[in-house]
Coordinates of C-alpha atoms and ligand atoms in Angstrom, one line a residue:
X1 CA -44.7 -13.9 -3.4
X2 CA -41.4 -13.0 -5.2
X3 CA -42.2 -9.4 -4.9
X4 CA -42.8 -9.6 -1.2
X5 CA -39.3 -11.3 -0.7
X6 CA -37.7 -8.6 -2.9
X7 CA -39.2 -5.9 -0.7
X8 CA -37.9 -7.7 2.4
X9 CA -34.4 -7.8 1.0
X10 CA -34.6 -4.1 0.0
X11 CA -35.6 -3.3 3.6
X12 CA -32.9 -5.5 5.1
X13 CA -30.0 -3.9 3.1
X14 CA -31.0 -0.5 4.6
X15 CA -30.4 -1.7 8.2
X16 CA -27.4 -0.7 10.1
X17 CA -24.3 -2.8 9.2
X18 CA -25.9 -4.0 6.0
X19 CA -25.8 -0.7 4.2
X20 CA -22.0 -1.0 3.7
X21 CA -20.3 -3.9 2.0
X22 CA -19.3 -6.6 4.6
X23 CA -15.8 -7.0 3.2
X24 CA -14.6 -3.5 2.0
X25 CA -17.1 -1.0 3.5
X26 CA -18.2 0.4 0.1
X27 CA -21.7 2.0 0.4
X28 CA -25.0 0.7 -0.9
X29 CA -24.3 -3.0 -1.6
X30 CA -26.2 -4.5 -4.5
X31 CA -25.1 -8.1 -4.0
X32 CA -25.1 -10.7 -1.3
X33 CA -23.8 -14.1 -0.4
X34 CA -27.0 -15.7 0.8
X35 CA -25.4 -18.8 2.4
X36 CA -23.0 -16.7 4.4
X37 CA -25.7 -14.1 5.0
X38 CA -23.8 -10.9 4.0
X39 CA -24.4 -7.9 1.8
X40 CA -21.6 -7.1 -0.7
X41 CA -20.5 -4.5 -3.3
X42 CA -20.0 -5.5 -6.9
X43 CA -16.2 -6.0 -6.6
X44 CA -16.4 -8.2 -3.5
X45 CA -19.3 -10.2 -5.1
X46 CA -16.9 -11.0 -7.9
X47 CA -14.3 -12.3 -5.5
X48 CA -16.9 -14.3 -3.7
X49 CA -18.0 -15.9 -6.9
X50 CA -14.4 -17.1 -7.5
X51 CA -14.5 -18.9 -4.1
X52 CA -16.9 -21.4 -5.6
X53 CA -20.5 -22.1 -4.5
X54 CA -19.3 -24.6 -1.8
X55 CA -18.0 -21.5 0.1
X56 CA -20.2 -18.6 -1.1
X57 CA -23.4 -18.4 -3.0
X58 CA -23.7 -15.0 -4.7
X59 CA -27.0 -13.4 -5.5
X60 CA -28.1 -10.0 -6.8
X61 CA -30.4 -8.1 -4.4
X62 CA -32.4 -6.6 -7.3
X63 CA -31.9 -8.8 -10.4
X64 CA -32.3 -12.3 -8.8
X65 CA -35.4 -14.0 -7.4
X66 CA -35.4 -14.7 -3.7
X67 CA -37.2 -17.6 -2.0
X68 CA -38.4 -17.6 1.6
X69 CA -35.5 -19.7 3.0
X70 CA -32.8 -17.4 1.4
X71 CA -34.4 -14.3 2.8
X72 CA -34.7 -15.9 6.3
X73 CA -31.0 -16.7 6.2
X74 CA -30.2 -13.1 5.3
X75 CA -32.5 -11.9 8.1
X76 CA -30.9 -14.3 10.6
X77 CA -27.3 -13.3 9.9
X78 CA -26.5 -10.0 8.2
X79 CA -23.2 -8.1 8.1
X80 CA -22.8 -7.4 11.9
X81 CA -23.4 -10.9 13.0
X82 CA -21.2 -12.4 10.2
X83 CA -18.4 -10.0 11.2
X84 CA -18.6 -11.3 14.8
X85 CA -18.2 -14.8 13.5
X86 CA -15.7 -14.5 10.7
X87 CA -13.6 -11.7 12.1
X88 CA -13.2 -13.0 15.7
X89 CA -9.4 -12.9 15.9
X90 CA -7.8 -10.4 13.5
X91 CA -4.2 -9.8 14.5
X92 CA -3.3 -6.2 15.0
X93 CA -0.7 -6.3 12.2
X94 CA -3.3 -7.4 9.6
X95 CA -4.2 -4.7 7.1
X96 CA -7.9 -4.8 6.5
X97 CA -8.6 -3.5 3.0
X98 CA -11.0 -0.8 2.0
X99 CA -12.7 -0.1 -1.3
X100 CA -10.0 0.9 -3.9
X101 CA -7.1 -0.9 -2.2
X102 CA -5.0 -3.2 -4.4
X103 CA -7.1 -6.2 -5.6
X104 CA -4.8 -8.9 -4.2
X105 CA -5.2 -7.4 -0.7
X106 CA -9.0 -7.6 -1.0
X107 CA -9.0 -11.0 -2.6
X108 CA -6.8 -12.5 0.1
X109 CA -8.8 -10.8 2.8
X110 CA -12.0 -12.5 1.5
X111 CA -10.2 -15.9 1.1
X112 CA -8.7 -15.6 4.6
X113 CA -12.2 -14.8 6.1
X114 CA -14.4 -17.3 4.4
X115 CA -12.3 -19.9 2.6
X116 CA -9.4 -20.5 5.0
X117 CA -11.3 -19.0 8.0
X118 CA -8.0 -17.6 9.4
X119 CA -9.7 -15.3 11.8
X120 CA -11.6 -18.2 13.5
X121 CA -8.7 -20.6 13.6
X122 CA -5.7 -18.6 14.7
X123 CA -3.2 -21.4 13.8
X124 CA -3.9 -20.7 10.1
X125 CA -2.4 -17.3 10.3
X126 CA 0.9 -18.2 8.7
X127 CA 2.3 -14.6 8.8
X128 CA 2.3 -14.5 12.6
X129 CA 5.9 -15.7 13.0
X130 CA 9.5 -14.5 13.7
X131 CA 11.1 -15.7 10.6
X132 CA 10.1 -16.5 7.0
X133 CA 12.1 -18.0 4.1
X134 CA 11.1 -18.5 0.5
X135 CA 11.7 -17.6 -3.2
X136 CA 10.3 -14.4 -4.7
X137 CA 10.7 -13.2 -8.3
X138 CA 12.9 -10.2 -8.1
X139 CA 13.4 -7.6 -10.8
X140 CA 16.9 -7.2 -12.1
X141 CA 18.4 -3.8 -11.2
X142 CA 18.9 -2.4 -14.7
X143 CA 16.5 -4.4 -16.9
X144 CA 12.9 -5.4 -16.8
X145 CA 13.5 -9.1 -16.2
X146 CA 12.6 -11.0 -13.1
X147 CA 14.7 -13.8 -11.5
X148 CA 13.9 -16.2 -8.6
X149 CA 15.8 -15.1 -5.5
X150 CA 15.9 -16.5 -2.0
X151 CA 14.5 -14.0 0.6
X152 CA 14.8 -14.6 4.3
X153 CA 13.3 -12.7 7.2
X154 CA 15.1 -13.3 10.5
X155 CA 16.5 -11.3 13.4
X156 CA 14.4 -8.2 12.5
X157 CA 16.0 -8.0 9.0
X158 CA 15.2 -9.0 5.5
X159 CA 18.0 -10.5 3.4
X160 CA 18.1 -11.7 -0.1
X161 CA 20.6 -13.9 -1.8
X162 CA 21.8 -13.7 -5.4
X163 CA 22.2 -17.5 -5.8
X164 CA 20.3 -20.4 -4.2
X165 CA 23.4 -21.7 -2.4
X166 CA 25.0 -18.3 -1.6
X167 CA 26.2 -18.2 2.0
X168 CA 26.3 -14.4 2.2
X169 CA 23.3 -12.4 1.5
X170 CA 23.5 -9.8 -1.3
X171 CA 21.7 -7.3 0.8
X172 CA 20.5 -7.1 4.4
X173 CA 17.8 -4.6 5.2
X174 CA 16.8 -3.7 8.8
X175 CA 13.0 -4.2 9.0
X176 CA 12.8 -0.9 10.9
X177 CA 14.1 0.9 7.7
X178 CA 11.9 -1.0 5.3
X179 CA 8.6 0.1 3.8
X180 CA 6.6 -2.3 1.6
X181 CA 3.6 -1.5 -0.6
X182 CA 1.7 -3.5 -3.2
X183 CA 2.4 -2.1 -6.6
X184 CA 0.4 -4.3 -9.1
X185 CA -0.5 -1.5 -11.6
X186 CA 3.0 -0.1 -12.4
X187 CA 4.7 -3.5 -12.2
X188 CA 1.9 -5.0 -14.4
X189 CA 1.9 -8.0 -12.0
X190 CA -1.2 -8.8 -10.0
X191 CA 0.9 -9.8 -7.0
X192 CA 3.6 -7.1 -7.4
X193 CA 5.2 -5.6 -4.3
X194 CA 7.7 -2.8 -3.9
X195 CA 10.3 -2.7 -1.1
X196 CA 11.9 0.6 -0.3
X197 CA 14.6 1.4 2.2
X198 CA 17.5 3.8 2.7
X199 CA 20.9 2.6 1.4
X200 CA 24.0 4.7 1.6
X201 CA 22.0 7.9 2.2
X202 CA 19.6 7.3 -0.8
X203 CA 16.3 5.5 -1.2
X204 CA 16.6 2.1 -2.9
X205 CA 13.6 0.3 -4.4
X206 CA 13.3 -3.5 -5.0
X207 CA 10.4 -5.0 -7.0
X208 CA 9.2 -8.5 -6.3
X209 CA 6.3 -10.7 -7.0
X210 CA 5.0 -14.3 -6.5
X211 CA 2.6 -16.2 -8.6
X212 CA 0.5 -16.9 -5.6
X213 CA -1.4 -13.9 -4.1
X214 CA -1.7 -15.8 -0.8
X215 CA 2.1 -16.0 -0.6
X216 CA 2.8 -12.4 -1.5
X217 CA 0.3 -11.3 1.2
X218 CA 1.9 -13.7 3.6
X219 CA 5.2 -11.8 3.1
X220 CA 3.5 -8.5 3.4
X221 CA 1.7 -9.3 6.6
X222 CA 4.8 -11.2 8.0
X223 CA 6.9 -8.0 7.6
X224 CA 4.1 -6.0 9.4
X225 CA 3.8 -8.6 12.1
X226 CA 7.5 -8.8 12.9
X227 CA 7.8 -5.0 12.8
X228 CA 5.0 -4.7 15.2
X229 CA 6.5 -7.2 17.6
X230 CA 9.8 -5.2 17.5
X231 CA 8.0 -1.9 18.1
X232 CA 6.0 -3.4 21.0
X233 CA 9.3 -4.5 22.7
X234 CA 10.9 -1.1 21.9
X235 CA 7.9 0.9 23.1
X236 CA 6.2 -1.2 25.8
X237 CA 4.0 1.5 27.1
X238 CA 2.4 2.2 23.7
X239 CA -0.8 0.2 22.7
X240 CA -0.4 -2.0 19.6
X241 CA -3.1 -0.1 17.7
X242 CA -1.1 3.1 18.0
X243 CA 2.0 1.4 16.5
X244 CA 0.1 -0.1 13.6
X245 CA 0.2 3.1 11.4
X246 CA 4.0 2.9 11.4
X247 CA 4.2 -0.6 10.0
X248 CA 3.9 0.1 6.2
X249 CA 2.6 3.1 4.3
X250 CA 1.2 3.4 0.7
X251 CA 2.6 6.2 -1.5
X252 CA 0.3 9.3 -1.4
X253 CA 0.5 9.7 -5.2
X254 CA 2.8 8.6 -8.1
X255 CA 3.0 9.2 -11.8
X256 CA 4.6 11.1 -14.7
X257 CA 5.5 14.7 -14.5
X258 CA 8.0 16.8 -16.4
X259 CA 10.7 18.8 -14.6
X260 CA 13.3 21.3 -15.5
X261 CA 16.8 21.4 -14.3
X262 CA 18.2 24.0 -11.9
X263 CA 18.9 26.5 -14.6
X264 CA 16.3 28.8 -16.3
X265 CA 17.1 27.5 -19.8
X266 CA 17.0 23.8 -18.9
X267 CA 14.6 21.7 -20.9
X268 CA 11.7 19.8 -19.3
X269 CA 12.4 16.1 -18.9
X270 CA 9.8 13.4 -18.2
X271 CA 10.3 11.8 -14.7
X272 CA 8.4 9.3 -12.7
X273 CA 7.4 11.0 -9.4
X274 CA 6.5 9.3 -6.1
X275 CA 5.2 11.2 -3.1
X276 CA 6.0 9.1 0.0
X277 CA 4.9 10.9 3.1
X278 CA 7.1 14.0 3.1
X279 CA 9.5 12.8 0.5
X280 CA 9.0 13.6 -3.1
X281 CA 11.2 11.4 -5.3
X282 CA 11.8 11.5 -9.1
X283 CA 13.0 8.7 -11.3
X284 CA 13.7 8.1 -15.0
X285 CA 11.2 5.3 -15.0
X286 CA 8.5 3.8 -12.8
X287 CA 10.5 0.7 -11.9
X288 CA 13.9 2.3 -11.2
X289 CA 16.1 1.1 -8.4
X290 CA 17.2 4.5 -7.3
X291 CA 15.5 8.0 -7.5
X292 CA 17.5 10.6 -9.4
X293 CA 16.5 13.1 -6.8
X294 CA 14.7 13.3 -3.5
X295 CA 13.0 16.5 -2.2
X296 CA 12.1 16.9 1.4
X297 CA 8.7 18.7 1.9
X298 CA 8.8 20.7 5.0
X299 CA 6.1 22.7 6.8
X300 CA 4.6 25.7 5.0
X301 CA 5.7 28.2 7.6
X302 CA 9.3 27.2 7.0
X303 CA 9.4 28.6 3.4
X304 CA 7.8 25.7 1.6
X305 CA 5.1 26.5 -0.9
X306 CA 3.6 25.5 -4.2
X307 CA 1.9 27.5 -6.9
X308 CA 0.6 27.3 -10.5
X309 CA 2.9 28.6 -13.3
X310 CA 6.6 29.1 -13.5
X311 CA 8.9 31.8 -12.1
X312 CA 9.7 34.8 -14.3
X313 CA 12.3 34.1 -16.9
X314 CA 11.7 30.4 -16.8
X315 CA 10.4 28.5 -19.9
X316 CA 6.7 27.8 -19.5
X317 CA 4.9 24.6 -20.3
X318 CA 1.3 23.4 -20.2
X319 CA -0.1 22.7 -16.7
X320 CA 3.1 23.9 -15.0
X321 CA 3.6 24.5 -11.3
X322 CA 6.4 25.6 -9.0
X323 CA 7.5 23.9 -5.8
X324 CA 9.4 26.4 -3.6
X325 CA 11.7 25.1 -0.9
X326 CA 14.3 27.1 1.0
X327 CA 17.1 25.5 -1.1
X328 CA 15.6 25.7 -4.6
X329 CA 12.5 26.2 -6.7
X330 CA 11.5 23.1 -8.7
X331 CA 9.6 23.8 -11.9
X332 CA 7.3 21.0 -13.1
X333 CA 4.5 20.3 -15.4
X334 CA 1.7 17.7 -15.4
X335 CA 0.2 15.9 -18.4
X336 CA -3.3 17.4 -17.7
X337 CA -5.0 20.1 -15.7
X338 CA -6.6 17.4 -13.5
X339 CA -3.3 15.7 -12.8
X340 CA -1.8 19.1 -11.9
X341 CA -4.6 19.7 -9.4
X342 CA -4.1 16.2 -7.9
X343 CA -0.4 16.7 -7.4
X344 CA -0.7 20.3 -6.1
X345 CA -3.4 19.2 -3.6
X346 CA -1.3 16.2 -2.4
X347 CA 1.8 18.3 -2.0
X348 CA 0.1 21.2 -0.2
X349 CA -1.7 18.8 2.1
X350 CA 1.7 17.5 3.2
X351 CA 3.1 21.0 3.7
X352 CA 0.1 22.0 5.8
X353 CA 1.0 19.4 8.3
X354 CA 3.5 20.4 10.9
X355 CA 6.6 18.2 11.4
X356 CA 6.5 15.1 13.6
X357 CA 9.7 13.8 15.2
X358 CA 10.3 11.3 12.5
X359 CA 10.0 14.0 9.8
X360 CA 13.0 15.7 11.2
X361 CA 14.8 12.5 10.9
X362 CA 13.8 12.3 7.3
X363 CA 15.2 15.7 6.7
X364 CA 18.4 14.8 8.3
X365 CA 18.7 11.7 6.1
X366 CA 18.2 13.8 3.1
X367 CA 20.8 16.4 4.1
X368 CA 23.2 13.6 4.9
X369 CA 22.5 12.3 1.4
X370 CA 23.3 15.7 -0.1
X371 CA 26.7 15.6 1.5
X372 CA 27.0 12.2 0.0
X373 CA 27.9 10.6 3.3
X374 CA 28.2 6.8 3.2
X375 CA 26.4 4.2 5.3
X376 CA 24.0 6.6 6.8
X377 CA 22.0 4.9 9.6
X378 CA 19.4 7.6 9.5
X379 CA 16.2 6.3 8.0
X380 CA 12.9 7.6 6.5
X381 CA 11.1 4.8 8.2
X382 CA 12.6 4.6 11.6
X383 CA 10.3 5.1 14.4
X384 CA 9.8 8.3 16.3
X385 CA 10.4 8.7 20.0
X386 CA 6.9 8.7 21.4
Ligands
ZN1 ZN1 -16.9 -4.7 -1.1

């Protein structure tokens, strides 16, 4: 009897829609929520268990015993039908997570779907709005301490205030110039978020978090939602789905590398590198406010290339590589051979892509930066003319 039900479940999970996790798309699910009727990967099953059994009852496909009624529920629903029900109204700005995305994004997606049922009852989507105000913990500029600061989104800009009762904002950032990404690992905060924007011709980073994952995701999605509204007004003939890729972008890769100075005899110094689209930034530490330098990565046919090793006459180092741009050759070294391959692959992938209109704008921003012009209005994140 039990064996027969186990076989039914094993057959069911092979069916189309069931062979990928209902929540993150990871292949070959080994778990399920049998009251909801979905097949899940191990990670999503863990988040389901935290919802409590009044929302989701988790069961292993192979390790647990299945009774007739539970198998029938799985047969009656399954991933495709559950998706139709729980994902009825996902707003275009909502970032649906995939396996490997930041945990808070996945957790809040699962809570939004099943616990709060936000995609069934649209009025629960608290990020669909034109303004938002609240307190976030913000990292101080020069020390690793966080202080509560008032943040306000209104009129297509994000402002923050240094004191609760300040009348004038400390900083005003146009949303069109702002990129946000979740940065839990390097901030060592589950709900950590990094805001990056251009300020006086240089990139500026701000690090914030909130104790509540729901609230940090509300800020993240609200920024995406308001940016999308603005883009839809600015580009009325373009479909919302085509504008979505321009709302926020994750960094391609980041981590420690060592880098020499512009002279042959310069020593290698450890720097925190971030590759953000075509912009390679290096910092003294992972949570710095400003990069020490920013390198624009152009198209390979315009004299941009990367290769293993160092130029003749230059001090060599383990796992070294050279990044050649028309202006300068940058000599770097990675901590391991694998790390070097990851960086070289990431950088050459960018250089193999020809420039888009907004990439030229990025280059302009960087050359403006080099001439140390003030109050540049050029932006890495401004939208291309379509
Ligand atoms: Zn999953």
